[in-house]
């Protein structure tokens, strides 16, 4: 099940088993992935893109530093951060 941090407003919705967002927000799901996995997804946007997909994340929303990976895409380009 998809969730949002309790202290953050979000504009995410699930329709026909697809995620949609019209604005900003955070959504997450604990997928119980094995140690070795691959991720594949499709993205579609209107106007200027600006999103970050985080994986390997312990989902600690307390503002503390944690180890995670993320894929970030915006009008300046794309980054994969480890």
PDB file of N, CA and C in Angstrom:
ATOM      1  N   UNK A   1       0.842  -1.178   0.000  1.00  0.00           N
ATOM      2  CA  UNK A   1       0.000   0.000   0.000  1.00  0.00           C
ATOM      3  C   UNK A   1       0.886   1.240   0.000  1.00  0.00           C
ATOM      4  N   UNK A   2       0.508   2.244  -0.774  1.00  0.00           N
ATOM      5  CA  UNK A   2       1.263   3.495  -0.851  1.00  0.00           C
ATOM      6  C   UNK A   2       0.888   4.393   0.313  1.00  0.00           C
ATOM      7  N   UNK A   3       1.888   5.085   0.878  1.00  0.00           N
ATOM      8  CA  UNK A   3       1.684   5.963   2.028  1.00  0.00           C
ATOM      9  C   UNK A   3       2.406   7.279   1.809  1.00  0.00           C
ATOM     10  N   UNK A   4       2.073   8.261   2.633  1.00  0.00           N
ATOM     11  CA  UNK A   4       2.761   9.553   2.646  1.00  0.00           C
ATOM     12  C   UNK A   4       3.189   9.849   4.070  1.00  0.00           C
ATOM     13  N   UNK A   5       4.301  10.587   4.251  1.00  0.00           N
ATOM     14  CA  UNK A   5       4.680  10.990   5.614  1.00  0.00           C
ATOM     15  C   UNK A   5       3.531  11.768   6.254  1.00  0.00           C
ATOM     16  N   UNK A   6       3.251  11.484   7.502  1.00  0.00           N
ATOM     17  CA  UNK A   6       2.108  12.095   8.178  1.00  0.00           C
ATOM     18  C   UNK A   6       2.185  13.618   8.277  1.00  0.00           C
ATOM     19  N   UNK A   7       3.405  14.176   8.287  1.00  0.00           N
ATOM     20  CA  UNK A   7       3.550  15.618   8.455  1.00  0.00           C
ATOM     21  C   UNK A   7       3.678  16.361   7.114  1.00  0.00           C
ATOM     22  N   UNK A   8       3.420  15.682   5.991  1.00  0.00           N
ATOM     23  CA  UNK A   8       3.551  16.326   4.690  1.00  0.00           C
ATOM     24  C   UNK A   8       2.271  16.173   3.880  1.00  0.00           C
ATOM     25  N   UNK A   9       1.829  17.273   3.294  1.00  0.00           N
ATOM     26  CA  UNK A   9       0.700  17.209   2.369  1.00  0.00           C
ATOM     27  C   UNK A   9       1.211  16.634   1.051  1.00  0.00           C
ATOM     28  N   UNK A  10       0.363  15.927   0.346  1.00  0.00           N
ATOM     29  CA  UNK A  10       0.782  15.350  -0.927  1.00  0.00           C
ATOM     30  C   UNK A  10      -0.348  15.436  -1.940  1.00  0.00           C
ATOM     31  N   UNK A  11       0.004  15.476  -3.196  1.00  0.00           N
ATOM     32  CA  UNK A  11      -0.983  15.513  -4.261  1.00  0.00           C
ATOM     33  C   UNK A  11      -0.940  14.239  -5.095  1.00  0.00           C
ATOM     34  N   UNK A  12      -0.429  13.145  -4.501  1.00  0.00           N
ATOM     35  CA  UNK A  12      -0.370  11.863  -5.191  1.00  0.00           C
ATOM     36  C   UNK A  12      -1.714  11.169  -5.135  1.00  0.00           C
ATOM     37  N   UNK A  13      -2.026  10.436  -6.219  1.00  0.00           N
ATOM     38  CA  UNK A  13      -3.245   9.631  -6.264  1.00  0.00           C
ATOM     39  C   UNK A  13      -2.921   8.341  -7.016  1.00  0.00           C
ATOM     40  N   UNK A  14      -3.676   7.295  -6.728  1.00  0.00           N
ATOM     41  CA  UNK A  14      -3.538   6.031  -7.436  1.00  0.00           C
ATOM     42  C   UNK A  14      -4.808   5.837  -8.261  1.00  0.00           C
ATOM     43  N   UNK A  15      -4.642   5.692  -9.579  1.00  0.00           N
ATOM     44  CA  UNK A  15      -5.771   5.464 -10.482  1.00  0.00           C
ATOM     45  C   UNK A  15      -5.396   4.356 -11.452  1.00  0.00           C
ATOM     46  N   UNK A  16      -6.258   3.358 -11.590  1.00  0.00           N
ATOM     47  CA  UNK A  16      -6.012   2.226 -12.498  1.00  0.00           C
ATOM     48  C   UNK A  16      -4.630   1.604 -12.263  1.00  0.00           C
ATOM     49  N   UNK A  17      -4.251   1.471 -11.014  1.00  0.00           N
ATOM     50  CA  UNK A  17      -2.974   0.872 -10.610  1.00  0.00           C
ATOM     51  C   UNK A  17      -1.754   1.672 -11.090  1.00  0.00           C
ATOM     52  N   UNK A  18      -1.951   2.985 -11.344  1.00  0.00           N
ATOM     53  CA  UNK A  18      -0.860   3.885 -11.725  1.00  0.00           C
ATOM     54  C   UNK A  18      -0.839   5.054 -10.756  1.00  0.00           C
ATOM     55  N   UNK A  19       0.363   5.611 -10.520  1.00  0.00           N
ATOM     56  CA  UNK A  19       0.522   6.753  -9.628  1.00  0.00           C
ATOM     57  C   UNK A  19       0.485   8.045 -10.426  1.00  0.00           C
ATOM     58  N   UNK A  20      -0.233   9.043  -9.926  1.00  0.00           N
ATOM     59  CA  UNK A  20      -0.323  10.356 -10.535  1.00  0.00           C
ATOM     60  C   UNK A  20      -0.050  11.422  -9.488  1.00  0.00           C
ATOM     61  N   UNK A  21       0.600  12.510  -9.903  1.00  0.00           N
ATOM     62  CA  UNK A  21       0.823  13.641  -9.001  1.00  0.00           C
ATOM     63  C   UNK A  21       0.665  14.931  -9.793  1.00  0.00           C
ATOM     64  N   UNK A  22      -0.173  15.807  -9.317  1.00  0.00           N
ATOM     65  CA  UNK A  22      -0.381  17.105  -9.955  1.00  0.00           C
ATOM     66  C   UNK A  22       0.088  18.172  -8.973  1.00  0.00           C
ATOM     67  N   UNK A  23       1.396  18.315  -8.855  1.00  0.00           N
ATOM     68  CA  UNK A  23       1.978  19.234  -7.886  1.00  0.00           C
ATOM     69  C   UNK A  23       3.136  18.545  -7.192  1.00  0.00           C
ATOM     70  N   UNK A  24       3.370  18.875  -5.944  1.00  0.00           N
ATOM     71  CA  UNK A  24       4.491  18.280  -5.215  1.00  0.00           C
ATOM     72  C   UNK A  24       3.973  17.331  -4.144  1.00  0.00           C
ATOM     73  N   UNK A  25       4.848  16.461  -3.703  1.00  0.00           N
ATOM     74  CA  UNK A  25       4.462  15.548  -2.643  1.00  0.00           C
ATOM     75  C   UNK A  25       5.430  14.398  -2.530  1.00  0.00           C
ATOM     76  N   UNK A  26       5.259  13.612  -1.493  1.00  0.00           N
ATOM     77  CA  UNK A  26       6.073  12.439  -1.224  1.00  0.00           C
ATOM     78  C   UNK A  26       5.153  11.250  -1.064  1.00  0.00           C
ATOM     79  N   UNK A  27       5.556  10.147  -1.677  1.00  0.00           N
ATOM     80  CA  UNK A  27       4.803   8.906  -1.530  1.00  0.00           C
ATOM     81  C   UNK A  27       5.816   7.776  -1.428  1.00  0.00           C
ATOM     82  N   UNK A  28       5.520   6.743  -0.646  1.00  0.00           N
ATOM     83  CA  UNK A  28       6.459   5.653  -0.481  1.00  0.00           C
ATOM     84  C   UNK A  28       5.723   4.337  -0.259  1.00  0.00           C
ATOM     85  N   UNK A  29       6.489   3.260  -0.427  1.00  0.00           N
ATOM     86  CA  UNK A  29       5.953   1.917  -0.215  1.00  0.00           C
ATOM     87  C   UNK A  29       7.105   1.001   0.148  1.00  0.00           C
ATOM     88  N   UNK A  30       6.958   0.223   1.189  1.00  0.00           N
ATOM     89  CA  UNK A  30       7.963  -0.763   1.561  1.00  0.00           C
ATOM     90  C   UNK A  30       7.702  -2.002   0.715  1.00  0.00           C
ATOM     91  N   UNK A  31       8.579  -2.251  -0.247  1.00  0.00           N
ATOM     92  CA  UNK A  31       8.348  -3.324  -1.213  1.00  0.00           C
ATOM     93  C   UNK A  31       9.012  -4.636  -0.825  1.00  0.00           C
ATOM     94  N   UNK A  32       9.720  -4.701   0.283  1.00  0.00           N
ATOM     95  CA  UNK A  32      10.367  -5.927   0.749  1.00  0.00           C
ATOM     96  C   UNK A  32      11.193  -6.567  -0.373  1.00  0.00           C
ATOM     97  N   UNK A  33      12.122  -5.785  -0.931  1.00  0.00           N
ATOM     98  CA  UNK A  33      12.948  -6.253  -2.030  1.00  0.00           C
ATOM     99  C   UNK A  33      14.071  -7.157  -1.531  1.00  0.00           C
ATOM    100  N   UNK A  34      14.508  -8.114  -2.356  1.00  0.00           N
ATOM    101  CA  UNK A  34      15.644  -8.964  -1.979  1.00  0.00           C
ATOM    102  C   UNK A  34      16.945  -8.160  -2.047  1.00  0.00           C
ATOM    103  N   UNK A  35      18.049  -8.757  -1.649  1.00  0.00           N
ATOM    104  CA  UNK A  35      19.342  -8.069  -1.668  1.00  0.00           C
ATOM    105  C   UNK A  35      19.742  -7.629  -3.080  1.00  0.00           C
ATOM    106  N   UNK A  36      19.439  -8.437  -4.085  1.00  0.00           N
ATOM    107  CA  UNK A  36      19.729  -8.100  -5.478  1.00  0.00           C
ATOM    108  C   UNK A  36      18.410  -7.931  -6.221  1.00  0.00           C
ATOM    109  N   UNK A  37      18.223  -6.791  -6.852  1.00  0.00           N
ATOM    110  CA  UNK A  37      16.977  -6.521  -7.563  1.00  0.00           C
ATOM    111  C   UNK A  37      17.227  -5.518  -8.681  1.00  0.00           C
ATOM    112  N   UNK A  38      16.302  -5.448  -9.602  1.00  0.00           N
ATOM    113  CA  UNK A  38      16.330  -4.414 -10.633  1.00  0.00           C
ATOM    114  C   UNK A  38      14.985  -3.705 -10.598  1.00  0.00           C
ATOM    115  N   UNK A  39      14.995  -2.454 -10.989  1.00  0.00           N
ATOM    116  CA  UNK A  39      13.790  -1.621 -10.960  1.00  0.00           C
ATOM    117  C   UNK A  39      13.545  -1.109 -12.367  1.00  0.00           C
ATOM    118  N   UNK A  40      12.298  -1.195 -12.804  1.00  0.00           N
ATOM    119  CA  UNK A  40      11.928  -0.673 -14.110  1.00  0.00           C
ATOM    120  C   UNK A  40      10.616   0.088 -13.944  1.00  0.00           C
ATOM    121  N   UNK A  41      10.550   1.277 -14.520  1.00  0.00           N
ATOM    122  CA  UNK A  41       9.338   2.068 -14.429  1.00  0.00           C
ATOM    123  C   UNK A  41       9.240   2.993 -15.636  1.00  0.00           C
ATOM    124  N   UNK A  42       8.041   3.491 -15.887  1.00  0.00           N
ATOM    125  CA  UNK A  42       7.796   4.446 -16.957  1.00  0.00           C
ATOM    126  C   UNK A  42       7.354   5.753 -16.325  1.00  0.00           C
ATOM    127  N   UNK A  43       7.847   6.851 -16.861  1.00  0.00           N
ATOM    128  CA  UNK A  43       7.484   8.176 -16.371  1.00  0.00           C
ATOM    129  C   UNK A  43       6.912   9.005 -17.513  1.00  0.00           C
ATOM    130  N   UNK A  44       5.938   9.815 -17.204  1.00  0.00           N
ATOM    131  CA  UNK A  44       5.346  10.710 -18.180  1.00  0.00           C
ATOM    132  C   UNK A  44       5.021  12.009 -17.461  1.00  0.00           C
ATOM    133  N   UNK A  45       5.292  13.134 -18.094  1.00  0.00           N
ATOM    134  CA  UNK A  45       5.031  14.413 -17.453  1.00  0.00           C
ATOM    135  C   UNK A  45       4.636  15.456 -18.478  1.00  0.00           C
ATOM    136  N   UNK A  46       4.014  16.497 -17.994  1.00  0.00           N
ATOM    137  CA  UNK A  46       3.688  17.675 -18.799  1.00  0.00           C
ATOM    138  C   UNK A  46       4.516  18.828 -18.242  1.00  0.00           C
ATOM    139  N   UNK A  47       4.879  19.765 -19.075  1.00  0.00           N
ATOM    140  CA  UNK A  47       5.685  20.921 -18.673  1.00  0.00           C
ATOM    141  C   UNK A  47       7.096  20.486 -18.281  1.00  0.00           C
ATOM    142  N   UNK A  48       7.687  21.144 -17.311  1.00  0.00           N
ATOM    143  CA  UNK A  48       9.066  20.849 -16.915  1.00  0.00           C
ATOM    144  C   UNK A  48       9.110  19.719 -15.889  1.00  0.00           C
ATOM    145  N   UNK A  49       9.947  18.696 -16.122  1.00  0.00           N
ATOM    146  CA  UNK A  49      10.036  17.597 -15.151  1.00  0.00           C
ATOM    147  C   UNK A  49      10.820  18.023 -13.918  1.00  0.00           C
ATOM    148  N   UNK A  50      10.472  17.449 -12.786  1.00  0.00           N
ATOM    149  CA  UNK A  50      11.204  17.682 -11.544  1.00  0.00           C
ATOM    150  C   UNK A  50      10.806  16.588 -10.556  1.00  0.00           C
ATOM    151  N   UNK A  51      11.547  15.482 -10.553  1.00  0.00           N
ATOM    152  CA  UNK A  51      11.204  14.417  -9.630  1.00  0.00           C
ATOM    153  C   UNK A  51      12.450  13.683  -9.159  1.00  0.00           C
ATOM    154  N   UNK A  52      12.284  12.981  -8.044  1.00  0.00           N
ATOM    155  CA  UNK A  52      13.350  12.175  -7.457  1.00  0.00           C
ATOM    156  C   UNK A  52      12.748  10.832  -7.055  1.00  0.00           C
ATOM    157  N   UNK A  53      13.364   9.745  -7.512  1.00  0.00           N
ATOM    158  CA  UNK A  53      12.968   8.389  -7.168  1.00  0.00           C
ATOM    159  C   UNK A  53      14.046   7.821  -6.254  1.00  0.00           C
ATOM    160  N   UNK A  54      13.694   7.515  -5.019  1.00  0.00           N
ATOM    161  CA  UNK A  54      14.647   7.025  -4.029  1.00  0.00           C
ATOM    162  C   UNK A  54      14.456   5.523  -3.841  1.00  0.00           C
ATOM    163  N   UNK A  55      15.560   4.779  -3.749  1.00  0.00           N
ATOM    164  CA  UNK A  55      15.469   3.340  -3.517  1.00  0.00           C
ATOM    165  C   UNK A  55      16.598   2.910  -2.596  1.00  0.00           C
ATOM    166  N   UNK A  56      16.440   1.724  -1.992  1.00  0.00           N
ATOM    167  CA  UNK A  56      17.400   1.281  -0.989  1.00  0.00           C
ATOM    168  C   UNK A  56      17.368   2.212   0.214  1.00  0.00           C
ATOM    169  N   UNK A  57      16.198   2.742   0.513  1.00  0.00           N
ATOM    170  CA  UNK A  57      16.016   3.789   1.520  1.00  0.00           C
ATOM    171  C   UNK A  57      15.349   3.208   2.766  1.00  0.00           C
ATOM    172  N   UNK A  58      15.909   3.441   3.957  1.00  0.00           N
ATOM    173  CA  UNK A  58      15.273   2.934   5.182  1.00  0.00           C
ATOM    174  C   UNK A  58      14.007   3.703   5.570  1.00  0.00           C
ATOM    175  N   UNK A  59      13.631   4.718   4.789  1.00  0.00           N
ATOM    176  CA  UNK A  59      12.422   5.514   5.016  1.00  0.00           C
ATOM    177  C   UNK A  59      12.392   6.129   6.415  1.00  0.00           C
ATOM    178  N   UNK A  60      13.503   6.728   6.808  1.00  0.00           N
ATOM    179  CA  UNK A  60      13.607   7.443   8.079  1.00  0.00           C
ATOM    180  C   UNK A  60      13.298   8.912   7.815  1.00  0.00           C
ATOM    181  N   UNK A  61      12.141   9.369   8.237  1.00  0.00           N
ATOM    182  CA  UNK A  61      11.701  10.731   7.961  1.00  0.00           C
ATOM    183  C   UNK A  61      12.020  11.706   9.095  1.00  0.00           C
ATOM    184  N   UNK A  62      12.963  11.354   9.956  1.00  0.00           N
ATOM    185  CA  UNK A  62      13.296  12.214  11.096  1.00  0.00           C
ATOM    186  C   UNK A  62      14.323  13.271  10.752  1.00  0.00           C
ATOM    187  N   UNK A  63      14.777  13.319   9.492  1.00  0.00           N
ATOM    188  CA  UNK A  63      15.759  14.322   9.088  1.00  0.00           C
ATOM    189  C   UNK A  63      17.193  13.914   9.372  1.00  0.00           C
ATOM    190  N   UNK A  64      17.413  12.669   9.787  1.00  0.00           N
ATOM    191  CA  UNK A  64      18.769  12.206  10.061  1.00  0.00           C
ATOM    192  C   UNK A  64      19.407  11.692   8.770  1.00  0.00           C
ATOM    193  N   UNK A  65      20.724  11.664   8.719  1.00  0.00           N
ATOM    194  CA  UNK A  65      21.437  11.142   7.556  1.00  0.00           C
ATOM    195  C   UNK A  65      21.325   9.625   7.515  1.00  0.00           C
ATOM    196  N   UNK A  66      21.009   9.095   6.332  1.00  0.00           N
ATOM    197  CA  UNK A  66      20.910   7.653   6.141  1.00  0.00           C
ATOM    198  C   UNK A  66      21.527   7.294   4.786  1.00  0.00           C
ATOM    199  N   UNK A  67      21.872   6.026   4.594  1.00  0.00           N
ATOM    200  CA  UNK A  67      22.370   5.552   3.312  1.00  0.00           C
ATOM    201  C   UNK A  67      21.191   5.251   2.402  1.00  0.00           C
ATOM    202  N   UNK A  68      21.226   5.793   1.177  1.00  0.00           N
ATOM    203  CA  UNK A  68      20.176   5.537   0.196  1.00  0.00           C
ATOM    204  C   UNK A  68      20.700   5.883  -1.183  1.00  0.00           C
ATOM    205  N   UNK A  69      19.964   5.491  -2.199  1.00  0.00           N
ATOM    206  CA  UNK A  69      20.280   5.821  -3.579  1.00  0.00           C
ATOM    207  C   UNK A  69      19.097   6.582  -4.153  1.00  0.00           C
ATOM    208  N   UNK A  70      19.373   7.478  -5.093  1.00  0.00           N
ATOM    209  CA  UNK A  70      18.240   8.100  -5.765  1.00  0.00           C
ATOM    210  C   UNK A  70      18.573   8.517  -7.183  1.00  0.00           C
ATOM    211  N   UNK A  71      17.511   8.559  -7.972  1.00  0.00           N
ATOM    212  CA  UNK A  71      17.535   8.976  -9.356  1.00  0.00           C
ATOM    213  C   UNK A  71      16.780  10.296  -9.403  1.00  0.00           C
ATOM    214  N   UNK A  72      17.433  11.351  -9.850  1.00  0.00           N
ATOM    215  CA  UNK A  72      16.817  12.683  -9.884  1.00  0.00           C
ATOM    216  C   UNK A  72      16.810  13.198 -11.317  1.00  0.00           C
ATOM    217  N   UNK A  73      15.687  13.734 -11.725  1.00  0.00           N
ATOM    218  CA  UNK A  73      15.532  14.227 -13.083  1.00  0.00           C
ATOM    219  C   UNK A  73      14.812  15.566 -13.039  1.00  0.00           C
ATOM    220  N   UNK A  74      15.427  16.589 -13.644  1.00  0.00           N
ATOM    221  CA  UNK A  74      14.781  17.896 -13.730  1.00  0.00           C
ATOM    222  C   UNK A  74      15.284  18.607 -14.984  1.00  0.00           C
ATOM    223  N   UNK A  75      14.924  19.858 -15.167  1.00  0.00           N
ATOM    224  CA  UNK A  75      15.280  20.540 -16.416  1.00  0.00           C
ATOM    225  C   UNK A  75      16.796  20.735 -16.566  1.00  0.00           C
ATOM    226  N   UNK A  76      17.557  20.596 -15.487  1.00  0.00           N
ATOM    227  CA  UNK A  76      19.023  20.720 -15.577  1.00  0.00           C
ATOM    228  C   UNK A  76      19.663  19.413 -16.038  1.00  0.00           C
ATOM    229  N   UNK A  77      18.927  18.287 -15.984  1.00  0.00           N
ATOM    230  CA  UNK A  77      19.475  17.008 -16.415  1.00  0.00           C
ATOM    231  C   UNK A  77      19.079  15.881 -15.495  1.00  0.00           C
ATOM    232  N   UNK A  78      19.877  14.839 -15.484  1.00  0.00           N
ATOM    233  CA  UNK A  78      19.596  13.644 -14.713  1.00  0.00           C
ATOM    234  C   UNK A  78      20.809  13.287 -13.866  1.00  0.00           C
ATOM    235  N   UNK A  79      20.559  12.797 -12.645  1.00  0.00           N
ATOM    236  CA  UNK A  79      21.633  12.346 -11.764  1.00  0.00           C
ATOM    237  C   UNK A  79      21.219  11.031 -11.120  1.00  0.00           C
ATOM    238  N   UNK A  80      22.184  10.148 -10.915  1.00  0.00           N
ATOM    239  CA  UNK A  80      21.989   8.969 -10.077  1.00  0.00           C
ATOM    240  C   UNK A  80      22.996   9.103  -8.947  1.00  0.00           C
ATOM    241  N   UNK A  81      22.505   9.182  -7.716  1.00  0.00           N
ATOM    242  CA  UNK A  81      23.330   9.459  -6.544  1.00  0.00           C
ATOM    243  C   UNK A  81      23.374   8.226  -5.645  1.00  0.00           C
ATOM    244  N   UNK A  82      24.563   7.873  -5.206  1.00  0.00           N
ATOM    245  CA  UNK A  82      24.717   6.753  -4.267  1.00  0.00           C
ATOM    246  C   UNK A  82      25.200   7.285  -2.943  1.00  0.00           C
TER     247      UNK A  82
END
